[in-house]
Amino acid sequence: MTDWGVYLVTQESLSGDRTTRAVVEAAVAGGVDVVQLREKDRSARERYHLGRKLRTLTREAGVAFVVNDRVDLADAVDADGVHLGDDDLPVPVARDQLGPDALIGRSVSFVEDARRAERAGADYLGVGAVYATGSKDDIDDDEYEIGPERVGEIAAAVDIPVVGIGGVTADNAAPIVEAGADGVAVITAVTGADDPEAATRDLAGTVADARGD
Amino acid sequence: MTDWGVYLVTQESLSGDRTTRAVVEAAVAGGVDVVQLREKDRSARERYHLGRKLRTLTREAGVAFVVNDRVDLADAVDADGVHLGDDDLPVPVARDQLGPDALIGRSVSFVEDARRAERAGADYLGVGAVYATGSKDDIDDDEYEIGPERVGEIAAAVDIPVVGIGGVTADNAAPIVEAGADGVAVITAVTGADDPEAATRDLAGTVADARGD
């Protein structure tokens, strides 16, 4: 069973002078549960090579690994699954290509879309933007703030795991989990932290406390 | 066996006020041999829906249908194959995902790259830019002019079919085929023509004459 507590979305362009590989190594050391290869500004070929490295690294650590947007890339690097948005291939197409055991995630902002994604076969939902980030590079889909309350409404409406995303930090993660989310997804809270390992550990602790683990 | 005489690459943004579907219907009526779904500025979801329509249309006409860049999209719309460039997934990865019968194409500009693509399992090559197009939207990879002579060198160096691409029109297609190419690939010569059906027929006639069919 995948734990959805802390879900890191990679973006080297938001990682200061660190490589994504170094950020992921730090996050793994800090207790990250899921890593998503994003890197929107890299070619498929570059993501393929990076993804193979991250797959090895996450597999050795027992961390789930998913790829953003592209089903072919997810399959090519033997990821555990793929994360899809409104502009991507439909969930049933990804299921058909990746098989019954793949983790297929879907970005949603509304209760009705969450129910639809669950019916379509999604295994988990990325729900946001929970908090406005002020950075269109951080969350590029729904850049308006839905707040922890909407995350809670969505978590209550579906039976699949829900992670809150968008402007999440160790300081504001607790209300998201208290509202009913299984965890939080972050980019810059880890990639842009002075110490990504400590930042991941902080987030993991906050999520565990909020869950009452 | 696929005939590679006239290969249309779609791009609605270069099709005036016509839809890509209308352009493809006209090209089919004019005798196109291969259609590639490109539409660089459309989302994967939009290309998926358009691709399904083009697949039906091309299948009914007995025209080969390939998808640009994305292996997952090619599989999702049941295309005959995929066309890959330097920034895309490697040919063997596409082969693994699409199977032995898929048509896998590769963009190349140099003899050595052509040989390497053939060894990697490519079924055909798109070679260019044959002529400078002056439009970076037309051919976005190698926007320098290699000329028909280089196309001929590449065609002589490999055993797989070769189509010349980049700035090709009915007026300058003959030297490409006379140099050894199996056909020509175009965007605007058809999508931007006053009469796309007549433009396709013109190209097909020029290619047939140059081949000595």
Short mmCIF file of C-alpha atoms in Angstrom, two decimals:
data_model
loop_
_atom_site.label_atom_id
_atom_site.label_comp_id
_atom_site.label_asym_id
_atom_site.label_seq_id
_atom_site.Cartn_x
_atom_site.Cartn_y
_atom_site.Cartn_z
CA MET A 1 0.00 0.00 0.00
CA THR A 2 1.30 3.43 -0.94
CA ASP A 3 1.48 5.99 1.83
CA TRP A 4 0.52 9.40 0.45
CA GLY A 5 1.87 11.52 3.31
CA VAL A 6 4.52 13.54 1.49
CA TYR A 7 4.48 13.64 -2.30
CA LEU A 8 7.33 15.48 -4.01
CA VAL A 9 6.90 16.88 -7.51
CA THR A 10 10.27 17.53 -9.16
CA GLN A 11 11.24 20.66 -11.04
CA GLU A 12 14.94 21.34 -11.44
CA SER A 13 14.30 24.91 -12.54
CA LEU A 14 12.83 25.54 -9.08
CA SER A 15 15.65 23.73 -7.26
CA GLY A 16 18.25 26.50 -7.05
CA ASP A 17 21.64 25.14 -8.06
CA ARG A 18 20.75 21.57 -7.07
CA THR A 19 19.96 18.81 -9.53
CA THR A 20 16.62 17.03 -9.32
CA ARG A 21 18.53 13.87 -8.55
CA ALA A 22 20.14 15.52 -5.49
CA VAL A 23 16.76 16.87 -4.36
CA VAL A 24 15.17 13.43 -4.66
CA GLU A 25 18.04 11.80 -2.76
CA ALA A 26 17.55 14.34 0.02
CA ALA A 27 13.78 13.87 0.03
CA VAL A 28 14.19 10.10 0.20
CA ALA A 29 16.52 10.53 3.18
CA GLY A 30 13.90 12.81 4.76
CA GLY A 31 11.12 10.27 4.41
CA VAL A 32 9.26 11.21 1.22
CA ASP A 33 6.51 8.74 0.24
CA VAL A 34 5.93 9.48 -3.46
CA VAL A 35 8.06 11.18 -6.10
CA GLN A 36 6.60 12.57 -9.31
CA LEU A 37 8.89 13.32 -12.26
CA ARG A 38 7.61 16.58 -13.70
CA GLU A 39 10.33 18.82 -15.28
CA LYS A 40 7.92 20.61 -17.60
CA ASP A 41 10.71 22.41 -19.43
CA ARG A 42 12.71 19.29 -20.32
CA SER A 43 12.34 17.23 -23.47
CA ALA A 44 10.88 13.74 -23.33
CA ARG A 45 14.34 12.35 -24.05
CA GLU A 46 15.84 14.21 -21.11
CA ARG A 47 13.00 13.13 -18.83
CA TYR A 48 13.48 9.57 -20.00
CA HIS A 49 17.13 9.54 -18.93
CA LEU A 50 16.43 11.35 -15.65
CA GLY A 51 13.42 9.13 -15.00
CA ARG A 52 15.49 5.96 -15.28
CA LYS A 53 17.84 7.27 -12.62
CA LEU A 54 15.00 8.33 -10.33
CA ARG A 55 13.34 4.95 -10.82
CA THR A 56 16.45 3.14 -9.58
CA LEU A 57 16.82 5.51 -6.67
CA THR A 58 13.18 5.33 -5.56
CA ARG A 59 12.94 1.58 -6.03
CA GLU A 60 15.95 1.03 -3.77
CA ALA A 61 14.30 3.26 -1.16
CA GLY A 62 10.85 1.68 -1.46
CA VAL A 63 9.37 5.02 -2.55
CA ALA A 64 6.55 5.19 -5.09
CA PHE A 65 7.47 6.85 -8.39
CA VAL A 66 5.08 8.38 -10.90
CA VAL A 67 5.54 10.42 -14.07
CA ASN A 68 3.65 13.59 -14.91
CA ASP A 69 1.40 13.74 -18.01
CA ARG A 70 2.94 11.09 -20.24
CA VAL A 71 1.89 7.46 -20.19
CA ASP A 72 4.61 6.39 -22.64
CA LEU A 73 7.32 7.94 -20.48
CA ALA A 74 5.87 6.32 -17.35
CA ASP A 75 5.98 2.96 -19.08
CA ALA A 76 9.44 3.58 -20.54
CA VAL A 77 11.04 4.20 -17.14
CA ASP A 78 9.02 1.49 -15.40
CA ALA A 79 7.37 4.00 -13.09
CA ASP A 80 4.63 2.89 -10.72
CA GLY A 81 2.21 5.11 -12.56
CA VAL A 82 1.29 8.41 -14.14
CA HIS A 83 -0.33 11.65 -13.03
CA LEU A 84 -2.86 13.17 -15.44
CA GLY A 85 -4.53 16.55 -15.77
CA ASP A 86 -7.42 17.87 -17.83
CA ASP A 87 -5.19 18.32 -20.89
CA ASP A 88 -3.74 14.81 -20.80
CA LEU A 89 -4.93 11.45 -22.08
CA PRO A 90 -8.06 10.17 -20.29
CA VAL A 91 -7.63 7.87 -17.28
CA PRO A 92 -9.11 4.79 -19.03
CA VAL A 93 -6.58 5.15 -21.86
CA ALA A 94 -3.74 5.25 -19.35
CA ARG A 95 -5.21 2.24 -17.56
CA ASP A 96 -5.39 0.34 -20.80
CA GLN A 97 -1.74 1.09 -21.53
CA LEU A 98 -0.28 0.65 -18.04
CA GLY A 99 -2.41 -2.16 -16.69
CA PRO A 100 -4.46 -2.81 -13.56
CA ASP A 101 -1.60 -2.41 -11.06
CA ALA A 102 -0.46 1.05 -12.17
CA LEU A 103 -1.07 4.05 -9.93
CA ILE A 104 -3.03 6.55 -11.96
CA GLY A 105 -3.52 9.99 -10.46
CA ARG A 106 -5.72 12.82 -11.58
CA SER A 107 -5.65 16.55 -10.82
CA VAL A 108 -9.02 17.95 -9.79
CA SER A 109 -10.39 21.07 -8.13
CA PHE A 110 -14.10 20.26 -7.85
CA VAL A 111 -16.13 17.59 -6.11
CA GLU A 112 -17.91 16.57 -9.29
CA ASP A 113 -14.62 16.16 -11.17
CA ALA A 114 -13.24 14.12 -8.28
CA ARG A 115 -16.20 11.73 -8.43
CA ARG A 116 -15.84 11.48 -12.20
CA ALA A 117 -12.11 10.71 -11.92
CA GLU A 118 -12.79 8.00 -9.37
CA ARG A 119 -15.44 6.44 -11.60
CA ALA A 120 -12.98 6.58 -14.53
CA GLY A 121 -10.56 4.50 -12.49
CA ALA A 122 -8.15 6.98 -10.90
CA ASP A 123 -6.21 5.56 -7.93
CA TYR A 124 -5.62 8.87 -6.20
CA LEU A 125 -6.35 12.56 -6.63
CA GLY A 126 -4.13 15.62 -6.53
CA VAL A 127 -6.43 18.38 -5.28
CA GLY A 128 -5.64 22.07 -5.55
CA ALA A 129 -4.50 24.66 -5.66
CA VAL A 130 -5.07 24.54 -1.89
CA TYR A 131 -3.27 27.83 -1.35
CA ALA A 132 -2.48 30.48 -3.94
CA THR A 133 1.19 30.19 -4.73
CA GLY A 134 1.81 33.45 -6.52
CA SER A 135 4.04 31.45 -8.84
CA LYS A 136 2.51 30.16 -12.02
CA ASP A 137 5.49 27.84 -12.31
CA ASP A 138 4.60 26.05 -9.13
CA ILE A 139 1.12 24.82 -10.00
CA ASP A 140 0.16 25.42 -13.57
CA ASP A 141 -3.34 24.09 -13.80
CA ASP A 142 -5.78 25.75 -11.46
CA GLU A 143 -4.11 28.77 -10.04
CA TYR A 144 -6.95 29.78 -7.78
CA GLU A 145 -7.16 28.93 -4.15
CA ILE A 146 -9.65 26.27 -3.08
CA GLY A 147 -8.56 26.06 0.58
CA PRO A 148 -8.45 23.05 2.92
CA GLU A 149 -12.24 23.02 3.19
CA ARG A 150 -12.71 22.04 -0.47
CA VAL A 151 -10.02 19.41 -0.08
CA GLY A 152 -12.06 17.99 2.78
CA GLU A 153 -15.25 18.00 0.69
CA ILE A 154 -13.49 16.11 -2.07
CA ALA A 155 -11.89 13.62 0.35
CA ALA A 156 -15.34 12.95 1.80
CA ALA A 157 -16.87 12.45 -1.66
CA VAL A 158 -14.48 9.74 -2.88
CA ASP A 159 -12.98 6.51 -1.53
CA ILE A 160 -9.53 6.97 -3.12
CA PRO A 161 -6.58 8.78 -1.49
CA VAL A 162 -6.39 12.54 -1.81
CA VAL A 163 -3.32 14.75 -1.62
CA GLY A 164 -3.56 18.52 -1.35
CA ILE A 165 -1.27 20.52 -3.64
CA GLY A 166 -0.50 24.20 -4.18
CA GLY A 167 1.41 26.51 -1.87
CA VAL A 168 1.81 23.80 0.76
CA THR A 169 4.54 24.18 3.41
CA ALA A 170 5.19 22.59 6.80
CA ASP A 171 3.45 25.65 8.30
CA ASN A 172 0.14 25.23 6.46
CA ALA A 173 -0.02 21.47 5.77
CA ALA A 174 -1.83 20.43 8.95
CA PRO A 175 -5.26 21.91 8.08
CA ILE A 176 -5.23 20.03 4.77
CA VAL A 177 -4.74 16.68 6.46
CA GLU A 178 -7.10 17.57 9.30
CA ALA A 179 -9.72 18.31 6.64
CA GLY A 180 -9.38 14.74 5.37
CA ALA A 181 -6.51 14.58 2.89
CA ASP A 182 -4.14 11.61 3.06
CA GLY A 183 -1.13 13.82 2.47
CA VAL A 184 0.32 16.82 0.73
CA ALA A 185 2.17 17.35 -2.53
CA VAL A 186 4.86 19.99 -2.81
CA ILE A 187 7.40 21.36 -5.22
CA THR A 188 9.22 24.38 -3.82
CA ALA A 189 8.65 23.56 -0.13
CA VAL A 190 11.26 20.87 -0.74
CA THR A 191 13.06 21.79 -3.98
CA GLY A 192 13.60 25.38 -2.86
CA ALA A 193 14.36 24.66 0.81
CA ASP A 194 17.77 25.43 2.29
CA ASP A 195 17.83 21.81 3.42
CA PRO A 196 15.50 19.60 1.32
CA GLU A 197 16.01 16.60 3.59
CA ALA A 198 15.04 18.54 6.72
CA ALA A 199 12.14 20.16 4.86
CA THR A 200 10.82 16.74 3.86
CA ARG A 201 11.19 15.47 7.43
CA ASP A 202 9.34 18.53 8.72
CA LEU A 203 6.48 17.95 6.29
CA ALA A 204 6.34 14.25 7.14
CA GLY A 205 6.18 15.06 10.84
CA THR A 206 3.47 17.65 10.35
CA VAL A 207 1.39 15.24 8.27
CA ALA A 208 1.86 12.41 10.79
CA ASP A 209 0.84 14.68 13.67
CA ALA A 210 -2.23 15.93 11.79
CA ARG A 211 -3.27 12.38 10.98
CA GLY A 212 -2.77 11.39 14.61
CA ASP A 213 -0.31 8.66 13.54
CA MET B 1 3.31 -2.03 -48.05
CA THR B 2 3.13 1.66 -47.32
CA ASP B 3 3.69 4.00 -50.25
CA TRP B 4 5.66 7.04 -49.07
CA GLY B 5 4.99 9.28 -52.08
CA VAL B 6 3.09 12.13 -50.40
CA TYR B 7 3.20 12.43 -46.61
CA LEU B 8 1.05 15.15 -45.05
CA VAL B 9 1.92 16.58 -41.64
CA THR B 10 -1.08 18.32 -40.08
CA GLN B 11 -1.03 21.70 -38.39
CA GLU B 12 -4.35 23.49 -38.09
CA SER B 13 -2.62 26.77 -37.18
CA LEU B 14 -1.08 26.71 -40.67
CA SER B 15 -4.33 25.73 -42.39
CA GLY B 16 -5.97 29.13 -42.80
CA ASP B 17 -9.59 28.93 -41.75
CA ARG B 18 -9.84 25.22 -42.50
CA THR B 19 -9.91 22.52 -39.88
CA THR B 20 -7.28 19.79 -39.96
CA ARG B 21 -10.07 17.33 -40.55
CA ALA B 22 -11.12 19.19 -43.71
CA VAL B 23 -7.50 19.37 -44.88
CA VAL B 24 -7.04 15.64 -44.36
CA GLU B 25 -10.28 14.85 -46.19
CA ALA B 26 -9.07 16.94 -49.12
CA ALA B 27 -5.62 15.36 -49.06
CA VAL B 28 -7.17 11.88 -49.02
CA ALA B 29 -9.27 12.82 -52.03
CA GLY B 30 -6.10 14.09 -53.71
CA GLY B 31 -4.21 10.84 -53.17
CA VAL B 32 -2.13 11.37 -50.03
CA ASP B 33 -0.25 8.25 -48.88
CA VAL B 34 0.55 8.99 -45.24
CA VAL B 35 -0.94 11.42 -42.72
CA GLN B 36 0.90 12.49 -39.59
CA LEU B 37 -1.01 14.09 -36.71
CA ARG B 38 1.23 16.89 -35.46
CA GLU B 39 -0.67 19.92 -34.05
CA LYS B 40 2.18 21.03 -31.82
CA ASP B 41 0.10 23.70 -30.12
CA ARG B 42 -2.76 21.42 -29.08
CA SER B 43 -3.00 19.54 -25.79
CA ALA B 44 -2.66 15.78 -25.70
CA ARG B 45 -6.38 15.55 -24.92
CA GLU B 46 -7.27 17.60 -28.01
CA ARG B 47 -4.91 15.57 -30.19
CA TYR B 48 -6.46 12.39 -28.80
CA HIS B 49 -9.95 13.42 -29.90
CA LEU B 50 -8.76 14.72 -33.27
CA GLY B 51 -6.57 11.64 -33.76
CA ARG B 52 -9.50 9.28 -33.31
CA LYS B 53 -11.38 11.09 -36.07
CA LEU B 54 -8.38 11.08 -38.40
CA ARG B 55 -7.81 7.40 -37.68
CA THR B 56 -11.33 6.55 -38.84
CA LEU B 57 -10.99 8.72 -41.90
CA THR B 58 -7.59 7.38 -42.95
CA ARG B 59 -8.51 3.78 -42.25
CA GLU B 60 -11.55 4.04 -44.49
CA ALA B 61 -9.33 5.48 -47.22
CA GLY B 62 -6.51 2.95 -46.81
CA VAL B 63 -4.09 5.75 -45.90
CA ALA B 64 -1.32 5.21 -43.33
CA PHE B 65 -1.67 7.27 -40.16
CA VAL B 66 1.10 8.14 -37.73
CA VAL B 67 1.31 10.43 -34.69
CA ASN B 68 4.10 12.91 -34.03
CA ASP B 69 6.29 12.57 -30.94
CA ARG B 70 4.05 10.65 -28.55
CA VAL B 71 3.95 6.88 -28.38
CA ASP B 72 1.06 6.86 -25.90
CA LEU B 73 -1.07 9.00 -28.17
CA ALA B 74 -0.22 6.83 -31.18
CA ASP B 75 -1.33 3.77 -29.23
CA ALA B 76 -4.42 5.51 -27.85
CA VAL B 77 -5.79 6.38 -31.31
CA ASP B 78 -4.70 3.07 -32.85
CA ALA B 79 -2.39 4.82 -35.30
CA ASP B 80 -0.15 2.78 -37.57
CA GLY B 81 2.87 4.27 -35.85
CA VAL B 82 4.74 7.23 -34.46
CA HIS B 83 7.27 9.75 -35.75
CA LEU B 84 10.16 10.57 -33.40
CA GLY B 85 12.78 13.29 -33.28
CA ASP B 86 15.96 13.80 -31.27
CA ASP B 87 14.00 15.11 -28.27
CA ASP B 88 11.57 12.19 -28.16
CA LEU B 89 11.68 8.73 -26.67
CA PRO B 90 14.24 6.43 -28.35
CA VAL B 91 13.11 4.20 -31.21
CA PRO B 92 13.60 0.92 -29.25
CA VAL B 93 11.32 2.22 -26.48
CA ALA B 94 8.63 3.02 -29.02
CA ARG B 95 9.10 -0.39 -30.61
CA ASP B 96 8.72 -2.07 -27.25
CA GLN B 97 5.47 -0.19 -26.60
CA LEU B 98 3.93 -0.39 -30.08
CA GLY B 99 5.09 -3.80 -31.22
CA PRO B 100 6.81 -5.23 -34.29
CA ASP B 101 4.18 -4.14 -36.82
CA ALA B 102 4.17 -0.43 -35.95
CA LEU B 103 5.62 2.09 -38.37
CA ILE B 104 8.27 4.02 -36.47
CA GLY B 105 9.77 7.04 -38.18
CA ARG B 106 12.75 9.13 -37.20
CA SER B 107 13.78 12.65 -38.19
CA VAL B 108 17.42 12.88 -39.28
CA SER B 109 19.65 15.33 -41.12
CA PHE B 110 22.95 13.44 -41.31
CA VAL B 111 24.04 10.16 -42.88
CA GLU B 112 25.47 8.83 -39.62
CA ASP B 113 22.24 9.57 -37.73
CA ALA B 114 20.28 7.87 -40.50
CA ARG B 115 22.36 4.71 -40.19
CA ARG B 116 21.99 4.80 -36.41
CA ALA B 117 18.19 5.19 -36.68
CA GLU B 118 18.00 2.27 -39.05
CA ARG B 119 20.06 0.11 -36.70
CA ALA B 120 17.79 1.18 -33.82
CA GLY B 121 14.83 -0.19 -35.73
CA ALA B 122 13.28 2.79 -37.52
CA ASP B 123 10.97 1.84 -40.39
CA TYR B 124 11.40 5.06 -42.35
CA LEU B 125 13.21 8.39 -42.13
CA GLY B 126 12.02 11.97 -42.44
CA VAL B 127 15.03 13.81 -43.84
CA GLY B 128 15.40 17.56 -43.79
CA ALA B 129 15.11 20.39 -43.86
CA VAL B 130 15.60 19.88 -47.59
CA TYR B 131 14.88 23.51 -48.35
CA ALA B 132 14.96 26.44 -45.95
CA THR B 133 11.37 27.30 -45.18
CA GLY B 134 11.83 30.70 -43.59
CA SER B 135 9.07 29.62 -41.19
CA LYS B 136 10.18 28.14 -37.92
CA ASP B 137 6.63 26.87 -37.50
CA ASP B 138 6.93 24.71 -40.56
CA ILE B 139 9.86 22.52 -39.56
CA ASP B 140 10.98 23.07 -36.02
CA ASP B 141 13.90 20.74 -35.65
CA ASP B 142 16.68 21.37 -38.12
CA GLU B 143 16.04 24.68 -39.74
CA TYR B 144 19.04 24.64 -42.00
CA GLU B 145 18.96 23.54 -45.58
CA ILE B 146 20.50 20.19 -46.47
CA GLY B 147 19.36 20.11 -50.11
CA PRO B 148 18.33 17.15 -52.28
CA GLU B 149 21.94 15.94 -52.51
CA ARG B 150 22.10 15.10 -48.79
CA VAL B 151 18.73 13.39 -49.04
CA GLY B 152 20.22 11.24 -51.79
CA GLU B 153 23.29 10.42 -49.68
CA ILE B 154 21.06 9.32 -46.83
CA ALA B 155 18.76 7.30 -49.10
CA ALA B 156 21.82 5.52 -50.48
CA ALA B 157 23.14 4.80 -46.98
CA VAL B 158 20.06 3.01 -45.63
CA ASP B 159 17.65 0.33 -46.78
CA ILE B 160 14.50 1.89 -45.27
CA PRO B 161 12.24 4.41 -47.03
CA VAL B 162 13.21 8.07 -46.93
CA VAL B 163 10.95 11.09 -47.30
CA GLY B 164 12.31 14.59 -47.78
CA ILE B 165 10.77 17.33 -45.64
CA GLY B 166 11.16 21.07 -45.34
CA GLY B 167 10.02 23.72 -47.79
CA VAL B 168 8.79 21.10 -50.27
CA THR B 169 6.29 22.13 -52.95
CA ALA B 170 5.16 20.63 -56.25
CA ASP B 171 7.74 22.92 -57.90
CA ASN B 172 10.78 21.61 -56.03
CA ALA B 173 9.76 18.04 -55.11
CA ALA B 174 11.17 16.31 -58.21
CA PRO B 175 14.90 16.74 -57.39
CA ILE B 176 14.32 15.13 -53.96
CA VAL B 177 12.82 12.01 -55.46
CA GLU B 178 15.31 11.96 -58.32
CA ALA B 179 18.06 12.03 -55.69
CA GLY B 180 16.67 8.81 -54.22
CA ALA B 181 13.89 9.69 -51.76
CA ASP B 182 10.75 7.58 -51.76
CA GLY B 183 8.56 10.62 -51.36
CA VAL B 184 8.09 14.03 -49.82
CA ALA B 185 6.53 15.29 -46.60
CA VAL B 186 4.75 18.62 -46.50
CA ILE B 187 2.79 20.85 -44.22
CA THR B 188 1.96 24.18 -45.82
CA ALA B 189 2.22 23.02 -49.44
CA VAL B 190 -1.08 21.29 -48.69
CA THR B 191 -2.48 22.91 -45.53
CA GLY B 192 -1.92 26.42 -46.87
CA ALA B 193 -2.89 25.74 -50.48
CA ASP B 194 -5.91 27.40 -52.04
CA ASP B 195 -7.10 23.92 -52.96
CA PRO B 196 -5.51 21.24 -50.72
CA GLU B 197 -6.94 18.40 -52.82
CA ALA B 198 -5.46 19.77 -56.03
CA ALA B 199 -2.18 20.55 -54.25
CA THR B 200 -1.95 16.95 -53.04
CA ARG B 201 -2.72 15.64 -56.50
CA ASP B 202 -0.03 17.91 -57.97
CA LEU B 203 2.53 16.64 -55.49
CA ALA B 204 1.53 13.01 -56.11
CA GLY B 205 1.88 13.53 -59.85
CA THR B 206 5.28 15.19 -59.48
CA VAL B 207 6.54 12.39 -57.24
CA ALA B 208 5.22 9.70 -59.59
CA ASP B 209 6.85 11.37 -62.59
CA ALA B 210 10.16 11.74 -60.76
CA ARG B 211 10.08 8.10 -59.72
CA GLY B 212 9.28 7.10 -63.28
CA ASP B 213 6.13 5.30 -62.07
#
